[in-house]
Coordinates of C-alpha atoms in Angstrom, one line a residue:
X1 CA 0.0 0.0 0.0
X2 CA 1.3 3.9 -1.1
X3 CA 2.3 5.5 2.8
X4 CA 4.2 8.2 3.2
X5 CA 4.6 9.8 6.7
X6 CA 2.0 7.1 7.6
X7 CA -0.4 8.9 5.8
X8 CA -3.3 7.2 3.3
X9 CA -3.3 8.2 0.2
X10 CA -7.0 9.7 1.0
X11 CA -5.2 12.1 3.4
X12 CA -1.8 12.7 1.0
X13 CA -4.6 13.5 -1.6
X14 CA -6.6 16.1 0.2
X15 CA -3.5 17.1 1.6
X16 CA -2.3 18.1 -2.4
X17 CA -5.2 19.7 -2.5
X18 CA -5.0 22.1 0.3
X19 CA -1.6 23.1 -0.9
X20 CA -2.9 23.8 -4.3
X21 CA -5.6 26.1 -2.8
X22 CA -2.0 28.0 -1.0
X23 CA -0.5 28.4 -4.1
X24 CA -3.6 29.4 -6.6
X25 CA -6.7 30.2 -5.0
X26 CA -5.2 32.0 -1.5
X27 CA -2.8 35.1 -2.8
X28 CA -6.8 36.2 -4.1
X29 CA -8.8 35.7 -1.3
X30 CA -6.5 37.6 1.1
X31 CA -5.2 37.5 4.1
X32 CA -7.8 38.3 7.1
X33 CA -7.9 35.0 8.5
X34 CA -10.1 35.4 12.2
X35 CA -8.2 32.3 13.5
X36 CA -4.5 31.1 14.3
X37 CA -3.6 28.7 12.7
X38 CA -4.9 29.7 9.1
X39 CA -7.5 27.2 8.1
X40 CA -5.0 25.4 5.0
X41 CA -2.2 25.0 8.1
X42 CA -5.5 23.8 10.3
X43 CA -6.6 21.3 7.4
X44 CA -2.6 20.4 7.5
X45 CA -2.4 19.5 10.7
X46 CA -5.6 17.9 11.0
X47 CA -4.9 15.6 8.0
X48 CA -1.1 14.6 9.8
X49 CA -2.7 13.7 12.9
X50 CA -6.1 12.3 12.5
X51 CA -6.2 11.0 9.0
X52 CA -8.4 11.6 6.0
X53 CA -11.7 11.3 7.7
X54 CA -10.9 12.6 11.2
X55 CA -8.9 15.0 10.0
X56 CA -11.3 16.0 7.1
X57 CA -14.4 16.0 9.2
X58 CA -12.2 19.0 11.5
X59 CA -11.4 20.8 8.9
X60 CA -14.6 21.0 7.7
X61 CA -16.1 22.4 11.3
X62 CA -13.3 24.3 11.0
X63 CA -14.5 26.0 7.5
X64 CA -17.9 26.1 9.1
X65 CA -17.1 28.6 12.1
X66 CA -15.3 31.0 9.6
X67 CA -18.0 33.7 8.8
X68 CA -18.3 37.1 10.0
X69 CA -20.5 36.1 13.2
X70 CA -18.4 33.1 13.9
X71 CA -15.4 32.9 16.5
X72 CA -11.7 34.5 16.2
X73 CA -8.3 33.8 17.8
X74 CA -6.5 30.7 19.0
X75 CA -8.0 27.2 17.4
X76 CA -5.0 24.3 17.3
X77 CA -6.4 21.0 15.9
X78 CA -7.2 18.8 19.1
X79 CA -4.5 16.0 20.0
X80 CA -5.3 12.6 19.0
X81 CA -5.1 10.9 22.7
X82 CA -8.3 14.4 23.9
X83 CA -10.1 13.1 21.0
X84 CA -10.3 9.4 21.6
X85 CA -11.1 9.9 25.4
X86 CA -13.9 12.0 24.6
X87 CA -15.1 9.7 22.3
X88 CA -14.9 6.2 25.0
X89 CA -18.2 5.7 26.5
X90 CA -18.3 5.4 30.2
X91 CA -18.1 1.3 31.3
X92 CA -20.6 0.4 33.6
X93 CA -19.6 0.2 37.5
X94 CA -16.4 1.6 36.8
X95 CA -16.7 5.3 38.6
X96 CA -15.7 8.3 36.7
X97 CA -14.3 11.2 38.0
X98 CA -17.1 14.1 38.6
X99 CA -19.9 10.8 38.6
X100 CA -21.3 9.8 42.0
X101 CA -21.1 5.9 42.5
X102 CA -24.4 3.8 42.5
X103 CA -25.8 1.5 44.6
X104 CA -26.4 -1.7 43.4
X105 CA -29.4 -3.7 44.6
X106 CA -28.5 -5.7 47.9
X107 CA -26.0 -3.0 48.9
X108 CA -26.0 -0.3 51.7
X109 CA -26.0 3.2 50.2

């Protein structure tokens, strides 16, 4: 299989693309970008660490919150490890931190 970097060639693809949108399309548009890191260095990044889809899917919601009413400033891509423990559903009986633990039938409270 074609890997590069350990990237697919889904993610080297859209990855070309994003750089062909730097050197064509972007000297046009301008730059007033409202968030740091640009959103082609944000798609970057996003596709190195997360993949094609992952990665994709951020840049995306990224391209989504740039609009005159959306946010500004500071918005890295999210480390891999934040991602995937957001994303682990809770097991059952195991406590969590910020959950209280429950009783199970036949115990004292």
């Amino acid at each position: 299989m074609f890997r590069i970097a350990g990237l697919s060639p889904l993610a080297h693809l859209l990855r070309a693309l994003v750089y062909l949108y730097r050197w064509t399309l972007s000297p046009f548009v301008g730059w007033h970008c409202r968030f740091q890191p640009t959103c082609s260095c944000y798609a970057i990044d996003a596709l190195e660490k997360h993949g094609a889809i992952r990665g994709g899917w951020l840049t995306l919601r990224r391209l989504g919150r740039c609009h005159p009413w959306g946010g500004s400033g500071w918005d890295p891509v999210p480390d891999p490890v934040a991602a995937q423990a957001a994303a682990t559903p809770h097991r059952c009986g195991a406590p969590e931190k910020g959950h209280a633990a429950v009783a199970q039938p036949g115990e004292k409270p």
